[in-house]
Short mmCIF file of C-alpha atoms in Angstrom, two decimals:
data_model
loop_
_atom_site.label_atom_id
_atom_site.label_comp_id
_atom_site.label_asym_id
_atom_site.label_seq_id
_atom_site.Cartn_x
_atom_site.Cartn_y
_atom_site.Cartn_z
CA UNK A 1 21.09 27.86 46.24
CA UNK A 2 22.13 26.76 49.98
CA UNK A 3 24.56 23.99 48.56
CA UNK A 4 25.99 26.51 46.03
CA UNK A 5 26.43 28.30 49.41
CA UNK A 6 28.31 25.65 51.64
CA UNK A 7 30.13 25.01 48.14
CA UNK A 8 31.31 28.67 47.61
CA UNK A 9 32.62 28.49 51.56
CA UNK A 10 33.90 24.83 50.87
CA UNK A 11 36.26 26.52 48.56
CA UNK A 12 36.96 29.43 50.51
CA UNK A 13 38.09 27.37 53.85
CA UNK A 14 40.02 25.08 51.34
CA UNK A 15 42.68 28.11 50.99
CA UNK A 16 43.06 27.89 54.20
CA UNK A 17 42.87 24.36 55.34
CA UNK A 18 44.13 21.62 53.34
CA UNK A 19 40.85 19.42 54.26
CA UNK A 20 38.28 21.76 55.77
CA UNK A 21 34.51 20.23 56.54
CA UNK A 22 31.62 22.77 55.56
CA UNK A 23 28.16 22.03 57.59
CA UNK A 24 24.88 23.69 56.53
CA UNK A 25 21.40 23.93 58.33
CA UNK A 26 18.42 24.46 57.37
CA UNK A 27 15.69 27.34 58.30
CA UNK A 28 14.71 25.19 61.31
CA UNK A 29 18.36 25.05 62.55
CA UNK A 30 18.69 21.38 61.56
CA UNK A 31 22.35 19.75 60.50
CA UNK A 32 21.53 19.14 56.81
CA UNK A 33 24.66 18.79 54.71
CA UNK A 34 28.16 18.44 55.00
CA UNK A 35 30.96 19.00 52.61
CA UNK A 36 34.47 16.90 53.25
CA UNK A 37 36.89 16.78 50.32
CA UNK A 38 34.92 17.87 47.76
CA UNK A 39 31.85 14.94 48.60
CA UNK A 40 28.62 16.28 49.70
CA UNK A 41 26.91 13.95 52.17
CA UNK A 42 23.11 15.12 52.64
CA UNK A 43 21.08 14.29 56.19
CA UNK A 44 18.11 15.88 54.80
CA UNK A 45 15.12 16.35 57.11
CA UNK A 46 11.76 17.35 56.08
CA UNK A 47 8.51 18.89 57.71
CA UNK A 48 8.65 16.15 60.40
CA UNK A 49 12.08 15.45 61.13
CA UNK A 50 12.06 12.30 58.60
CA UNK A 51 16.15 12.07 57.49
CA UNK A 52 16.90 11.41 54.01
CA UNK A 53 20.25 11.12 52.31
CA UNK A 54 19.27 12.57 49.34
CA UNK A 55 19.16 16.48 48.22
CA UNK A 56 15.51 15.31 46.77
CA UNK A 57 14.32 13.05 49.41
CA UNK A 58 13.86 10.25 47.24
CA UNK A 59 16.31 7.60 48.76
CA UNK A 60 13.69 6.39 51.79
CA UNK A 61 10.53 5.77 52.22
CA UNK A 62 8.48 6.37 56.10
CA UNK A 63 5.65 5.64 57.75
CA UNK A 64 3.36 6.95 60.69
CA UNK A 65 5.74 8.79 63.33
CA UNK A 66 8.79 8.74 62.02
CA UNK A 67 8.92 4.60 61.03
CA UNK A 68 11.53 3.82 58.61
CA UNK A 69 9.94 1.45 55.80
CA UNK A 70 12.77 1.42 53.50
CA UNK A 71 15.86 2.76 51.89
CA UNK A 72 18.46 1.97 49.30
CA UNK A 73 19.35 -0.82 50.85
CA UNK A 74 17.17 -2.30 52.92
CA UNK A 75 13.30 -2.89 53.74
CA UNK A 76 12.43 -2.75 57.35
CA UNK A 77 9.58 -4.19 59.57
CA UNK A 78 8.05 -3.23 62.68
CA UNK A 79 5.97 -4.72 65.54
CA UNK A 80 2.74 -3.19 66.87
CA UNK A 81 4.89 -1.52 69.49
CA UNK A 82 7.01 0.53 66.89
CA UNK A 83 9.94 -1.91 67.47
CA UNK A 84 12.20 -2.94 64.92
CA UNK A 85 11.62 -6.21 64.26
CA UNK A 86 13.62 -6.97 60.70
CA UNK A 87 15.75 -5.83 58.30
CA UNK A 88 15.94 -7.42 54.97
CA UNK A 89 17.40 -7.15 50.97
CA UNK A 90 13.49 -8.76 50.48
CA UNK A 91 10.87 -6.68 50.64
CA UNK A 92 9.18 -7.75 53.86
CA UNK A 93 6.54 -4.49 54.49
CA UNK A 94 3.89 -6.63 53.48
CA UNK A 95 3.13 -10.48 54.02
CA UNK A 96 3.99 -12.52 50.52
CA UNK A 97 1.63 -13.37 47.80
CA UNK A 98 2.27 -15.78 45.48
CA UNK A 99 0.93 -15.76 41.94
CA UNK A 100 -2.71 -17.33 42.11
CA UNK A 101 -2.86 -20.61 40.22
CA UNK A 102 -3.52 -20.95 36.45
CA UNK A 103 -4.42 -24.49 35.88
CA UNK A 104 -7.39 -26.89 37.69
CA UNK A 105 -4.96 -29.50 39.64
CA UNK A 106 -2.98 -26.04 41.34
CA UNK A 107 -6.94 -24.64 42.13
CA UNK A 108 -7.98 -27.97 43.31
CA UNK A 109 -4.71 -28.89 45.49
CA UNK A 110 -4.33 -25.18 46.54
CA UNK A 111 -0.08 -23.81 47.75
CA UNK A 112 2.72 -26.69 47.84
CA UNK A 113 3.96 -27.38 51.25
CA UNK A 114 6.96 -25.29 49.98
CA UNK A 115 4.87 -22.43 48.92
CA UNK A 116 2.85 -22.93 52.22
CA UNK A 117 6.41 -22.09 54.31
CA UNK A 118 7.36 -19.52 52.19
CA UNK A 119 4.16 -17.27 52.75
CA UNK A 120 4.93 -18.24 56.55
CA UNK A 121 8.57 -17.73 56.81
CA UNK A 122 8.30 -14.36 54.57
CA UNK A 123 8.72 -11.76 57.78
CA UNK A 124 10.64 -14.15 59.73
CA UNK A 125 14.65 -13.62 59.76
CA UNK A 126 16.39 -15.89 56.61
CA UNK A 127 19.87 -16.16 56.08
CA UNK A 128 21.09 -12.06 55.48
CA UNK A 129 18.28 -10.68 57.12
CA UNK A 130 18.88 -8.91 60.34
CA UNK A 131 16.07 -9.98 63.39
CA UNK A 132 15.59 -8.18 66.55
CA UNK A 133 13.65 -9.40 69.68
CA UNK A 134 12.29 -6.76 72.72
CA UNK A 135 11.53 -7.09 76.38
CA UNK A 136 8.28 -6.25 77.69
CA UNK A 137 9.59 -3.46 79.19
CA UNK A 138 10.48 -2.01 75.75
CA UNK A 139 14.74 -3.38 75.59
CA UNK A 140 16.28 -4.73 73.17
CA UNK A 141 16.47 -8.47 73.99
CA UNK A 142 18.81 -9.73 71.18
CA UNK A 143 19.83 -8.98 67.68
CA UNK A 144 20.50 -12.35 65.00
CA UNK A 145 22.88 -11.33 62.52
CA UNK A 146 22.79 -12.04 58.78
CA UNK A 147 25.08 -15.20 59.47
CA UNK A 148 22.80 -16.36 62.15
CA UNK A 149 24.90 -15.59 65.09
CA UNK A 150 22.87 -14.29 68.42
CA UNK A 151 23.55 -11.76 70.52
CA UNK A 152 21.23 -11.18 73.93
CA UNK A 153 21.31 -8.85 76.19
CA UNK A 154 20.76 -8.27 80.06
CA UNK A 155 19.63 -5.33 82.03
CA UNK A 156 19.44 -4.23 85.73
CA UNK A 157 16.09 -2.54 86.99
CA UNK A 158 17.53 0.84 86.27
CA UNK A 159 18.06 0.22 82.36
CA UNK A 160 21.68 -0.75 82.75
CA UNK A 161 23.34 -3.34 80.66
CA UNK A 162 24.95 -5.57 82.39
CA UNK A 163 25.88 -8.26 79.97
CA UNK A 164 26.15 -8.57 76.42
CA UNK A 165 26.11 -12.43 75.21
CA UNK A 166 27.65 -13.53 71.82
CA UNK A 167 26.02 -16.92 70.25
CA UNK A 168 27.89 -18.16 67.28
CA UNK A 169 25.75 -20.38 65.28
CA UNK A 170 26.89 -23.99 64.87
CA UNK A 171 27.71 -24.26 68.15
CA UNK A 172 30.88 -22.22 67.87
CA UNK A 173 32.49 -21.28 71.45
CA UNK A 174 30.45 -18.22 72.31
CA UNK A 175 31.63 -15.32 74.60
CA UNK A 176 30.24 -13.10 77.37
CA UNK A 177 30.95 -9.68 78.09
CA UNK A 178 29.56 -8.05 81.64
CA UNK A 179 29.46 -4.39 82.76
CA UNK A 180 29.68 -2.81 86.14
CA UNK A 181 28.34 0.75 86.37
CA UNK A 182 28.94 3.53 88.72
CA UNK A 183 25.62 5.35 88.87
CA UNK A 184 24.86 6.14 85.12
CA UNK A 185 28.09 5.74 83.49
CA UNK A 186 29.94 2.47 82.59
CA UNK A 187 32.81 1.58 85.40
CA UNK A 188 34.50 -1.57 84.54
CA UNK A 189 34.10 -4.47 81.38
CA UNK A 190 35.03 -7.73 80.95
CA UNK A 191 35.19 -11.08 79.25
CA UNK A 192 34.97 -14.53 79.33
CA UNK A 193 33.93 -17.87 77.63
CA UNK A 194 29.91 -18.47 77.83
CA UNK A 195 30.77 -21.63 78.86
CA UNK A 196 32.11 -21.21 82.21
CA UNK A 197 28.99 -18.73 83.08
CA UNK A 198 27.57 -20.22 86.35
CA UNK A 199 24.13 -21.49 86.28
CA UNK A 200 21.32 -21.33 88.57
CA UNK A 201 19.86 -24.53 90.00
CA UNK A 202 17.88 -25.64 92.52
CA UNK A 203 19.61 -27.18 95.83
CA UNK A 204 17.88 -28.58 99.06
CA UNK A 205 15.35 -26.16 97.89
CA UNK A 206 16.81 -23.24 97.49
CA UNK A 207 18.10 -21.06 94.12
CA UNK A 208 22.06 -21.28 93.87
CA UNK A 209 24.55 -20.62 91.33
CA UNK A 210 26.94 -23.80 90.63
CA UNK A 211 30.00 -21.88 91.18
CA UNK A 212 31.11 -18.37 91.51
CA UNK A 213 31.13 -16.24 88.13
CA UNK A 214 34.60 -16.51 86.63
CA UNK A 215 36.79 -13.24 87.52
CA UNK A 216 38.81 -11.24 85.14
CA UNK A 217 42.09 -11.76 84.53
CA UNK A 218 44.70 -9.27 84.70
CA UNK A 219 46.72 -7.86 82.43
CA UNK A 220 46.27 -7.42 78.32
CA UNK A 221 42.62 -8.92 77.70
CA UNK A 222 41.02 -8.65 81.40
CA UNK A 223 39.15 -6.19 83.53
CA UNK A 224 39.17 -2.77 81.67
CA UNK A 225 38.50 0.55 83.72
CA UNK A 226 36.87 3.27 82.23
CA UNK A 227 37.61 7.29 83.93
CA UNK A 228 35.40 10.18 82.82
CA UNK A 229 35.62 14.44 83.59
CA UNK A 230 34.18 15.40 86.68
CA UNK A 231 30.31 14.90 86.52
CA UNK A 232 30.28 13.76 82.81
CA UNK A 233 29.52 11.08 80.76
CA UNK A 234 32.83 11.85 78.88
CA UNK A 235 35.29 9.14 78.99
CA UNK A 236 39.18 10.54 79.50
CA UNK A 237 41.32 7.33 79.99
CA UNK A 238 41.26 3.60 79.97
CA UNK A 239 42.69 1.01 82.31
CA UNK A 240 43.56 -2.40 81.57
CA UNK A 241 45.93 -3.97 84.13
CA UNK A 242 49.32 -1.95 84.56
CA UNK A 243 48.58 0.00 81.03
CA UNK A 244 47.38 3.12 81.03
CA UNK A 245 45.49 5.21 78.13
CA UNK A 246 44.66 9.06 77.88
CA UNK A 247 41.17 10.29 75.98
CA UNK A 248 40.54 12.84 74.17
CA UNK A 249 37.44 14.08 73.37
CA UNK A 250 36.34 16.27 71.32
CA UNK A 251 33.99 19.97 72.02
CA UNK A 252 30.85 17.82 73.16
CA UNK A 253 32.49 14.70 74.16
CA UNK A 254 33.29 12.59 71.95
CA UNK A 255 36.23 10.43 71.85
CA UNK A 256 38.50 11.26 68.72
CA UNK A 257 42.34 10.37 70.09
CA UNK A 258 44.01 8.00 72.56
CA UNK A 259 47.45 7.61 73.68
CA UNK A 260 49.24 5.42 75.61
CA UNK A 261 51.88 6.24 78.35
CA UNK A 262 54.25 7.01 76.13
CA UNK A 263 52.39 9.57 74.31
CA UNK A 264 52.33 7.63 71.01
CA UNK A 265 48.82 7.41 69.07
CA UNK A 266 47.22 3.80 69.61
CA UNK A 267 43.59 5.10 68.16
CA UNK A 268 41.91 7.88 66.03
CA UNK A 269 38.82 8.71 64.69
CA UNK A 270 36.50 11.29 63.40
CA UNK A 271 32.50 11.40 62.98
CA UNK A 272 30.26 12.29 60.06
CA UNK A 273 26.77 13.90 60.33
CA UNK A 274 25.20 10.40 61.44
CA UNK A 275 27.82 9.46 63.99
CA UNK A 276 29.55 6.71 62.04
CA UNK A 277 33.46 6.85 62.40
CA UNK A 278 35.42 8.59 59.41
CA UNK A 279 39.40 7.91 59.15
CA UNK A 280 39.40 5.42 62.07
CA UNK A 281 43.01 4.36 62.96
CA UNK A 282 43.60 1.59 65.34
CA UNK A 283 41.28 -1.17 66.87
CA UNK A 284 37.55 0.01 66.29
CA UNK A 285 37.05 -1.45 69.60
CA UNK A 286 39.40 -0.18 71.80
CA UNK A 287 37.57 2.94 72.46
CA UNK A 288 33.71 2.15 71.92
CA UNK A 289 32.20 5.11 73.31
CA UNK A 290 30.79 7.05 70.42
CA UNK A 291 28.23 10.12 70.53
CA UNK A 292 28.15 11.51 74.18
CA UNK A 293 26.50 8.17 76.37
CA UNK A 294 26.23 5.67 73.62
CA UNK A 295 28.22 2.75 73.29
CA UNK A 296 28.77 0.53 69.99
CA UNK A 297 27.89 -2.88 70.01
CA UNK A 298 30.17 -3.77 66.47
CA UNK A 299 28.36 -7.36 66.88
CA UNK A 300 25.24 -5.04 65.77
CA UNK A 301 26.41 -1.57 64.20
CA UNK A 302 24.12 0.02 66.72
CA UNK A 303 24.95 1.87 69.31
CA UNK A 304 23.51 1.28 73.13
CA UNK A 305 22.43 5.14 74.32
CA UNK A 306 21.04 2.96 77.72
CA UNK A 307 17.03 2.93 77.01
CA UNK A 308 17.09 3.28 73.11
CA UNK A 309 19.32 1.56 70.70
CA UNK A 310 20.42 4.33 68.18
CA UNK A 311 21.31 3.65 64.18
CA UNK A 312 24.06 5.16 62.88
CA UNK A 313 23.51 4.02 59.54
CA UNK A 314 19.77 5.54 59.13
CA UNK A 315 20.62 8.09 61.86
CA UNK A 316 17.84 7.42 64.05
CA UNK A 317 16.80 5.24 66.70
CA UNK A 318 15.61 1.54 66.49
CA UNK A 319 12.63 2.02 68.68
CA UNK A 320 10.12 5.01 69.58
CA UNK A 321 10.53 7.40 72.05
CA UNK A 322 8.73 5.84 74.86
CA UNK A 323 6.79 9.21 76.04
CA UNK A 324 5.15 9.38 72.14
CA UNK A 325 3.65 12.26 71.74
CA UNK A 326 4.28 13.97 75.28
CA UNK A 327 7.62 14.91 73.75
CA UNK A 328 6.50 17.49 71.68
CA UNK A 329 8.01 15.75 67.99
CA UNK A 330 5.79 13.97 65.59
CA UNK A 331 9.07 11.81 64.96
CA UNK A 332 8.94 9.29 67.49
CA UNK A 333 12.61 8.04 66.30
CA UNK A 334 14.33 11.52 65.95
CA UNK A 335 17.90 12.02 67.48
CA UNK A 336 19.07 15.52 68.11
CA UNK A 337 18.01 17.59 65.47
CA UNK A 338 21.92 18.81 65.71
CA UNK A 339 24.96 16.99 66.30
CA UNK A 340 26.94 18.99 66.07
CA UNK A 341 25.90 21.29 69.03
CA UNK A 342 23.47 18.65 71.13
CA UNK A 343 23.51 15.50 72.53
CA UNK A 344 21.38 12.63 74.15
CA UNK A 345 22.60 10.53 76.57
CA UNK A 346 19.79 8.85 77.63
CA UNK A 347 17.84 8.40 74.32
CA UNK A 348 14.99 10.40 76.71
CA UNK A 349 13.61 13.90 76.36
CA UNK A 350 15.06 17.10 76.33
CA UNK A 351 14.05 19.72 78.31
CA UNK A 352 15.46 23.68 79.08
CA UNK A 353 15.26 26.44 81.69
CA UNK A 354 16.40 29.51 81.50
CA UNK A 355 18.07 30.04 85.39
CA UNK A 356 19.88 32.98 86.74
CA UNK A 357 23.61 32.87 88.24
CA UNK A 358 22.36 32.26 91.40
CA UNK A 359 20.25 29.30 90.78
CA UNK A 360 22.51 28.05 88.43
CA UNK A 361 25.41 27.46 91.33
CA UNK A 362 22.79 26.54 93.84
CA UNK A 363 21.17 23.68 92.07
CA UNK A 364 24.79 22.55 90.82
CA UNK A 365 25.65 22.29 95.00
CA UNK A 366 22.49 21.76 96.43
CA UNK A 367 20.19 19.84 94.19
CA UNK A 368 16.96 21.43 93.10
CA UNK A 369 15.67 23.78 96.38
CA UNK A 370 11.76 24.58 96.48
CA UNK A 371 12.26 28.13 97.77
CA UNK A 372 9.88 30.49 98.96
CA UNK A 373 6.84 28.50 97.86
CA UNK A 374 8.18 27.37 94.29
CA UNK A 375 7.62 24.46 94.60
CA UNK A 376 8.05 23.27 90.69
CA UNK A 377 10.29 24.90 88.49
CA UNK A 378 9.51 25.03 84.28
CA UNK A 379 10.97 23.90 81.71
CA UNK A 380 10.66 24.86 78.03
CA UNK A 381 10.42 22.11 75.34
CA UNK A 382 13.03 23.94 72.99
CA UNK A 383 16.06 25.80 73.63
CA UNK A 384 14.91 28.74 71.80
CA UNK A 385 11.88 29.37 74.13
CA UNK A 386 14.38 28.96 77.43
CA UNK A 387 16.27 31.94 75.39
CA UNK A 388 13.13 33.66 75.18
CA UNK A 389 12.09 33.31 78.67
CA UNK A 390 15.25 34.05 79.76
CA UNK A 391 15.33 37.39 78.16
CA UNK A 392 12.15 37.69 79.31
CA UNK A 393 12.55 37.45 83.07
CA UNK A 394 15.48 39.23 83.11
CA UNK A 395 17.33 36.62 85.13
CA UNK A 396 20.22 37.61 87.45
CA UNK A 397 22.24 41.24 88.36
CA UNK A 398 25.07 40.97 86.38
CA UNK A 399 22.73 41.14 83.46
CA UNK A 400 23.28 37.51 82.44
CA UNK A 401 21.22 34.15 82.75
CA UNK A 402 22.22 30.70 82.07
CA UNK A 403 20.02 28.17 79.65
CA UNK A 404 20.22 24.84 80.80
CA UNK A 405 19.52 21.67 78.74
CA UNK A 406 18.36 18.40 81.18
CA UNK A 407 17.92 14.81 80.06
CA UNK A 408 14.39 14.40 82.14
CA UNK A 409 13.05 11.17 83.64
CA UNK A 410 9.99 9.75 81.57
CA UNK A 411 8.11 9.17 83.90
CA UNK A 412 8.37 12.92 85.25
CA UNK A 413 8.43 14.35 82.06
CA UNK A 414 5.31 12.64 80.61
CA UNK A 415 3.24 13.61 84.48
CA UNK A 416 4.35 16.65 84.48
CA UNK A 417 1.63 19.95 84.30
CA UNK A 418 1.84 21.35 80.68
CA UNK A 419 1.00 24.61 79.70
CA UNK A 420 -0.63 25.75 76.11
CA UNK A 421 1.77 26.08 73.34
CA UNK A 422 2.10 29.67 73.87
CA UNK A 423 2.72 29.65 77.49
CA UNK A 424 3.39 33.58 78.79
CA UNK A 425 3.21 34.11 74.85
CA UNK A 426 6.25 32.08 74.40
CA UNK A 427 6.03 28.21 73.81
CA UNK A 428 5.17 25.10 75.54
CA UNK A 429 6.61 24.48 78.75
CA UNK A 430 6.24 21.79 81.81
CA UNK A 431 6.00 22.21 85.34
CA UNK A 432 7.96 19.69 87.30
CA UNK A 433 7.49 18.78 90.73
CA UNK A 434 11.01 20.01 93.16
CA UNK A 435 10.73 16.27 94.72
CA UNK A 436 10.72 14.74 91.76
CA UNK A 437 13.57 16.50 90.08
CA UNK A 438 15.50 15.76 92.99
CA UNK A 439 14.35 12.04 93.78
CA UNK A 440 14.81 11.06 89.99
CA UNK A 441 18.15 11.05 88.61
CA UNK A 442 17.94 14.27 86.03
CA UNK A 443 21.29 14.94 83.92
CA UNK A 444 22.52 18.48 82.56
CA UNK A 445 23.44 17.54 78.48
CA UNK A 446 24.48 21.51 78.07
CA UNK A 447 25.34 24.91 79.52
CA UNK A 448 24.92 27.83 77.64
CA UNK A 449 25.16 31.60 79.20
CA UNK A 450 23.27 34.50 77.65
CA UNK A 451 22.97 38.45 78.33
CA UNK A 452 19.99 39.82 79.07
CA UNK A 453 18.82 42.51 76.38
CA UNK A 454 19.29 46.05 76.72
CA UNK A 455 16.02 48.24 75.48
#
């Protein structure tokens, strides 16, 4: 009945729009479907938030929390962590078996050598499998591609990439590409040959590189300069030497246009329901920011969101949340449950409060203030119950309160007091220390107002 629905209003919009796009949702307020020229492209969730691209949920198969076992295309395999460890054509869920011998010499002499490093090499990456490698600290480490090359990665101690190493195989030239950030958000990039990366050795003693780390060139091919909107993760223009490039984002900030000086299109793009492009035009590189703070490594098809590696292909991350279960989902991979409307830019939790006018403008040019003797402030765990409370309360004079979506700190969101699941006969909700929202970095993902209810 629904897709007859989103069909009927396909049509409808079609008289007026030579190639509308038709979204529907289901009774949970999840993006489900989507309708563009006349092809119906399903993101299907069921009772747990598991995604399927199927109107029947038949095309993939799950496991505990939200793992991805297989789909049409691929079967995958995880580490005891929840990691993504391999993606292969073979089915690699389970270690081989090999058909048990028939005749007395096979029983006596037991597997070939061959057979031996088959049952061995079974869930280890073969040539068209896809292997991935993590840190202790729960990071991607590197990603071998179906042809073999290697790419590795580096981090600072705030979760930062700051390099991004390409490994041919065969000893091909390989390249490296570093990253200098400004706070959270991605300042300048560049490139050089792996080669000519300096080494560390040891010298009378003491740690040293051999020589200083080459420096980028300018001009076409050097040091690129990303600029964002005021206190945003959204990227509005690109510098690379004298040349100068203009972004254009879209409602929640992602880039669909760029133009040059001149005002003539050099790159163009649209998104479907998982975030993959849709009518790119122009280098696929030359603007690699894609869903509000994630970056695409094309090396990998995944996209960086800076502590979780997110799949635009399956639509979820590559990793588990790393507060489990203190983040209120049973899917430990989930992205937004819409993407059209919400964002993550730090692959963390999502937390709202429901504020008035007046606390709204003080925290944006003060910081988060303790007054009288509040000293934590809640948060609800959905957006709805913020709505809720706010109505509730009765925030503000004007007779209108803001709801305010924050990327939270794990570490503060997983410590933080938490009340039943009908807190003040509402929902769950967290109380979060004033020093720790203002010692740890917390970002605002969205702004909504709302007017208080009149009895």
């Amino acid at each position: 009945m629904k897709l007859l629905i989103s069909i009927l209003s396909y049509l409808c919009c079609y008289v007026l729009s030579a190639n509308p796009t038709v979204f529907n949702y289901d009774e949970f307020g999840s993006l489900a479907l989507e309708i563009v020229k006349f092809d119906v492209f399903y993101k299907t969730p069921d009772a747990v938030g598991n995604l399927y691209k199927s109107r029947d949920q038949d095309d993939r198969k799950y496991g505990k929390g939200g793992k991805l076992i297989k789909d049409d295309k691929y079967f995958y395999h995880n580490d005891e962590e929840g990691n993504l460890i391999l993606k292969s054509t073979r089915n690699i869920t389970k270690p081989l078996e090999l058909p048990k011998a028939t005749n007395f010499i096979d029983r006596l002499f037991g597997h070939t050598e061959e057979q031996k490093d088959q049952i061995a090499n079974h869930q280890n990456w073969q040539q068209g499998d896809t292997a991935y490698t993590w840190l202790a600290n729960g990071m991607l480490e590197s990603v071998q591609n179906p042809n073999g090359e290697l790419i590795r990665f580096e981090y600072d101690a705030l979760g930062r990439r700051t390099a991004k190493l390409i490994i041919p195989p065969l000893g091909a030239r390989g390249l490296i590409y570093r990253y200098f950030w400004d706070g959270n958000v991605l300042l300048h990039e560049w490139h050089y040959n792996l080669k000519e990366r300096p080494k560390l050795v040891i010298q009378n003693g003491d740690l040293v590189y051999t020589h200083p780390e080459p420096t980028p060139p300018l001009g076409a091919g050097g040091l690129v300069t990303w600029v964002y909107e005021e206190g945003s993760f959204a990227p509005c223009a690109k510098i690379v030497g004298e040349e100068k490039y203009s972004i254009i984002n879209d409602y929640i900030g992602r880039p669909i246009q760029c133009y040059d000086e001149s005002g003539n299109i050099v790159w163009e793009t649209d998104y479907d329901i998982y975030g993959q492009l849709r009518n790119l035009k122009g280098d696929r590189n030359f603007v690699p920011f894609r869903q509000l703070g994630q970056y695409e490594d094309v090396e990998t098809g995944l996209y960086y969101n800076r502590f979780r590696y997110y799949s635009p292909e399956s639509g979820m991350y590559i990793s588990q949340d790393p507060i489990g279960l203190a983040g209120n989902n049973p899917n430990f991979y989930a992205y937004v449950h819409d993407s059209n409307n919400w964002v993550d830019v730090f692959g963390l939790m999502e937390l709202f409060r429901s504020m008035s006018r007046e606390e709204f403008f003080d925290i944006k040019n003060n910081g988060w203030d303790g007054k009288g003797n509040m000293y934590s402030k809640w948060f609800a765990e959905s957006y709805d119950d913020a709505v809720k409370w706010g109505h509730t309360m009765g925030h503000g004079t004007d007779s209108k309160f803001y709801v305010v979506g924050f990327e939270i700190d794990d570490d503060i969101a997983k410590n933080a007091f938490i009340a039943g699941d009908k807190h003040d006969g509402i929902g769950r909700a967290r109380a979060i220390d004033v020093d720790d929202l203002n010692k740890k970095a917390t970002s605002v993902i969205s702004i909504n107002s709302q007017r208080v209810k009149c009895n």
